[in-house]
Coordinates of C-alpha atoms in Angstrom, one line a residue:
M1 CA 109.5 107.0 101.5
H2 CA 107.6 110.2 101.2
Q3 CA 105.8 111.1 104.4
A4 CA 102.4 111.5 102.8
T5 CA 102.7 108.1 101.1
A6 CA 103.8 106.4 104.3
Q7 CA 100.8 107.9 106.2
F8 CA 98.4 106.8 103.5
E9 CA 99.8 103.2 103.4
K10 CA 99.7 103.0 107.2
W11 CA 96.1 104.1 107.5
V12 CA 94.4 103.0 104.2
S13 CA 93.6 99.6 102.8
V14 CA 92.6 99.4 99.1
S15 CA 91.3 95.9 98.4
H16 CA 90.2 96.7 94.8
P17 CA 92.4 99.3 93.2
A18 CA 90.4 101.2 90.6
P19 CA 92.6 103.8 88.8
Q20 CA 89.9 104.5 86.3
S21 CA 87.2 105.2 88.9
N22 CA 85.2 108.4 88.9
V23 CA 85.3 108.9 92.7
R24 CA 86.9 107.6 95.8
L25 CA 85.0 106.6 98.9
A26 CA 86.9 106.6 102.2
C27 CA 85.2 104.2 104.7
L28 CA 85.6 104.7 108.4
P29 CA 84.8 101.8 110.7
Y30 CA 82.8 101.7 114.0
A31 CA 84.4 101.5 117.5
G32 CA 86.4 98.3 117.5
G33 CA 86.0 97.9 113.8
S34 CA 88.6 97.3 111.1
A35 CA 89.2 97.9 107.4
S36 CA 88.2 94.4 106.4
F37 CA 84.6 95.2 107.4
F38 CA 84.3 97.2 104.2
F39 CA 85.6 94.5 101.9
P40 CA 82.1 93.6 100.5
V41 CA 81.5 97.3 99.8
S42 CA 84.8 97.7 98.0
K43 CA 84.1 94.6 95.9
A44 CA 80.6 95.7 95.0
L45 CA 81.4 99.3 94.0
H46 CA 84.5 98.4 92.0
P47 CA 85.5 99.6 89.4
T48 CA 83.3 102.7 89.3
V49 CA 84.1 103.7 92.9
E50 CA 87.5 103.1 94.5
V51 CA 87.0 102.3 98.2
L52 CA 89.6 103.3 100.7
A53 CA 89.0 101.4 104.0
L54 CA 90.6 103.1 107.0
Q55 CA 92.6 100.8 109.4
Y56 CA 92.8 102.2 112.9
P57 CA 95.8 101.4 115.1
G58 CA 95.7 98.7 117.7
R59 CA 94.1 96.0 115.5
Q60 CA 94.7 93.5 112.7
T61 CA 97.7 94.7 110.6
R62 CA 98.3 97.6 113.2
L63 CA 97.8 95.4 116.3
H64 CA 101.0 96.5 118.0
E65 CA 100.8 100.2 117.3
P66 CA 99.7 102.7 120.0
R67 CA 96.0 103.1 120.3
I68 CA 94.2 106.5 120.0
D69 CA 91.7 107.4 122.6
N70 CA 90.4 110.8 121.4
V71 CA 88.5 111.9 118.4
P72 CA 90.6 115.0 117.5
E73 CA 93.8 113.0 117.2
F74 CA 92.0 110.3 115.2
A75 CA 90.6 112.9 112.8
D76 CA 94.0 114.6 112.5
Q77 CA 95.7 111.4 111.5
I78 CA 93.0 110.3 109.0
F79 CA 93.0 113.8 107.5
A80 CA 96.8 113.6 107.0
A81 CA 96.4 110.2 105.3
L82 CA 93.7 111.5 102.9
R83 CA 94.5 115.2 102.3
H84 CA 96.8 114.7 99.2
L85 CA 94.2 112.7 97.2
D86 CA 93.3 115.7 95.0
D87 CA 93.0 114.1 91.6
K88 CA 89.4 113.0 91.8
P89 CA 86.3 113.6 94.0
L90 CA 86.3 112.1 97.5
A91 CA 83.3 111.0 99.5
L92 CA 83.3 109.8 103.1
F93 CA 81.3 107.0 104.7
G94 CA 81.4 106.4 108.4
H95 CA 79.5 104.0 110.6
S96 CA 78.9 104.7 114.3
M97 CA 82.1 106.2 115.7
G98 CA 83.3 106.4 112.1
A99 CA 80.5 108.8 111.2
V100 CA 81.7 111.3 113.8
L101 CA 85.3 110.8 112.5
A102 CA 84.2 111.4 109.0
Y103 CA 82.4 114.6 110.1
E104 CA 85.6 115.8 111.8
V105 CA 87.8 114.9 108.8
A106 CA 85.4 116.9 106.5
L107 CA 85.8 119.9 108.8
R108 CA 89.6 119.6 108.6
M109 CA 89.3 119.5 104.8
Q110 CA 87.2 122.7 104.9
D111 CA 89.7 124.4 107.3
A112 CA 92.6 123.5 104.9
G113 CA 90.8 125.1 102.0
L114 CA 90.5 121.8 100.2
P115 CA 87.5 120.8 98.1
A116 CA 84.6 119.6 100.3
P117 CA 83.7 115.9 100.2
V118 CA 81.2 115.3 97.4
R119 CA 79.0 113.6 100.1
L120 CA 79.2 112.5 103.7
F121 CA 77.4 109.2 104.5
A122 CA 76.7 109.2 108.3
S123 CA 75.6 105.7 109.3
G124 CA 74.4 104.4 112.6
R125 CA 75.2 107.6 114.6
R126 CA 73.3 110.4 116.1
A127 CA 74.2 114.0 115.0
P128 CA 77.5 115.3 116.5
S129 CA 75.5 117.7 118.8
R130 CA 73.4 115.0 120.3
Y131 CA 74.8 113.4 123.4
R132 CA 73.9 110.6 125.8
D133 CA 75.4 109.8 129.2
E134 CA 77.4 106.8 128.0
R135 CA 80.3 105.4 130.1
V136 CA 80.8 101.9 128.6
H137 CA 84.5 102.6 128.3
A138 CA 84.8 102.6 132.1
A139 CA 82.9 99.4 132.6
T140 CA 84.4 96.1 133.8
D141 CA 85.4 93.6 131.1
A142 CA 82.3 91.5 131.8
E143 CA 80.0 94.6 131.4
F144 CA 81.9 95.7 128.3
V145 CA 81.4 92.3 126.6
A146 CA 77.8 92.3 127.6
E147 CA 77.4 95.6 125.8
L148 CA 79.1 94.3 122.7
R149 CA 76.8 91.4 122.6
K150 CA 73.8 93.7 122.9
L151 CA 74.8 95.6 119.8
S152 CA 75.6 92.4 117.8
G153 CA 78.5 94.0 116.1
T154 CA 81.3 91.6 117.3
N155 CA 81.5 88.0 116.3
E156 CA 80.2 85.8 119.2
M157 CA 83.1 83.4 118.6
L158 CA 85.6 86.1 119.4
L159 CA 83.7 87.3 122.5
G160 CA 83.7 83.7 123.8
D161 CA 87.5 83.2 123.4
P162 CA 89.5 84.6 126.4
E163 CA 92.7 84.8 124.5
V164 CA 91.2 86.6 121.5
L165 CA 89.2 88.8 123.8
A166 CA 92.4 89.8 125.7
M167 CA 93.9 90.8 122.3
I168 CA 90.9 92.8 120.9
L169 CA 89.4 94.4 124.0
P170 CA 92.0 97.1 124.5
A171 CA 91.4 98.6 121.1
I172 CA 87.6 98.5 121.4
R173 CA 87.8 100.1 124.9
S174 CA 90.1 102.8 123.6
D175 CA 87.7 103.6 120.7
Y176 CA 84.8 103.8 123.1
T177 CA 86.8 106.2 125.3
A178 CA 87.3 108.4 122.2
I179 CA 83.7 108.5 121.1
E180 CA 82.0 108.7 124.5
R181 CA 84.2 111.6 125.5
Y182 CA 83.7 113.4 122.2
R183 CA 82.1 116.9 122.1
H184 CA 81.6 118.8 118.9
E185 CA 82.6 122.4 118.4
P186 CA 79.4 124.5 118.4
G187 CA 78.8 126.7 115.4
R188 CA 80.8 124.6 112.9
R189 CA 78.9 123.4 109.8
L190 CA 79.9 121.4 106.8
D191 CA 79.4 122.6 103.2
C192 CA 78.6 119.3 101.6
P193 CA 75.5 117.1 101.2
V194 CA 74.9 114.5 103.9
T195 CA 73.1 111.2 103.7
V196 CA 72.1 109.8 107.1
L197 CA 71.5 106.0 107.3
T198 CA 69.9 104.7 110.4
G199 CA 68.2 101.5 111.7
D200 CA 64.6 101.6 112.8
S201 CA 65.4 99.7 116.0
D202 CA 68.8 101.1 116.8
P203 CA 69.0 101.5 120.6
R204 CA 71.8 104.1 120.2
V205 CA 70.1 106.4 117.7
S206 CA 66.6 107.7 117.6
L207 CA 65.1 109.1 114.4
D208 CA 65.2 112.7 115.8
E209 CA 68.9 112.2 116.7
A210 CA 69.6 111.0 113.2
E211 CA 67.7 113.8 111.5
A212 CA 69.6 116.4 113.6
W213 CA 72.5 115.9 111.2
A214 CA 70.8 118.5 109.1
E215 CA 71.9 121.1 111.6
H216 CA 75.5 120.4 110.8
T217 CA 75.7 121.2 107.1
T218 CA 74.7 124.0 104.8
G219 CA 74.2 121.4 102.1
A220 CA 71.2 119.1 101.5
C221 CA 70.6 116.4 104.2
E222 CA 68.5 113.3 103.8
T223 CA 67.7 110.5 106.2
E224 CA 67.3 106.9 105.0
V225 CA 65.8 104.4 107.4
F226 CA 66.6 100.7 107.2
R227 CA 65.1 97.8 109.1
G228 CA 67.4 96.7 111.9
G229 CA 69.4 97.7 114.9
H230 CA 72.8 99.4 115.4
F231 CA 74.4 97.1 112.8
F232 CA 71.6 97.2 110.3
L233 CA 74.1 97.6 107.5
V234 CA 75.3 94.0 108.0
D235 CA 71.9 92.5 107.1
R236 CA 71.0 95.3 104.7
I237 CA 74.4 95.6 103.0
A238 CA 73.0 95.2 99.5
E239 CA 70.5 98.0 100.1
V240 CA 73.2 100.2 101.6
I241 CA 75.6 99.6 98.7
G242 CA 72.8 100.4 96.2
L243 CA 72.1 103.7 98.0
V244 CA 75.8 104.6 98.0
A245 CA 76.1 103.8 94.3
R246 CA 73.1 105.9 93.4
R247 CA 74.4 108.9 95.4
L248 CA 77.9 108.7 94.0
G249 CA 77.1 108.3 90.3
P250 CA 77.7 109.6 87.8
F251 CA 80.6 112.0 88.2

């Protein structure tokens, strides 16, 4: 099998193939998240937009693969999976850790001389240059689970099952290690438009931190505020899909 095809099939899940689509949207999950999170987005945007949901190693269909605990390697691998998709425009959507990964993938596209993403959707994450002293990745299991409960992004039934918890916790902790240790490269800027999505009561992202994404692109940058916390897009999914559809059409 061709190496590029193998890399794509390992990393990318396409729930609703749309060969006649005008644009592709690569969706990058949050820390601990998986490709299946974006199934409703894929279903709703089909067939105009073909959604490519990224599947990180260490979970679901890639449960037994080695986990990645740093952003540069994550971004390198995702870029390798997407770089040969040159037959139609590509947009990127990332939530939380996924937003930073999308930013880093876009920089790699730029460095390789490839066309810029037609748009970067940065959801639920402060700008790459805005840091907080977060060390959840080094917490005890009990403290770690308490943090997951606080953000309401992980099914409570999973968090209450010791066997399931033992299976999913390593990947989540590895993702947290990657994003909490991440530092951007000063002076780098994208050359594509950015749409920032943020929850009005997200404990992880202030409005100022969200609006600071404008410092990271030479393109237009807008900030859209939704009601909700860190996982506002779960409750506001229809609104988020509507926004994405408007920004991606028509091509």
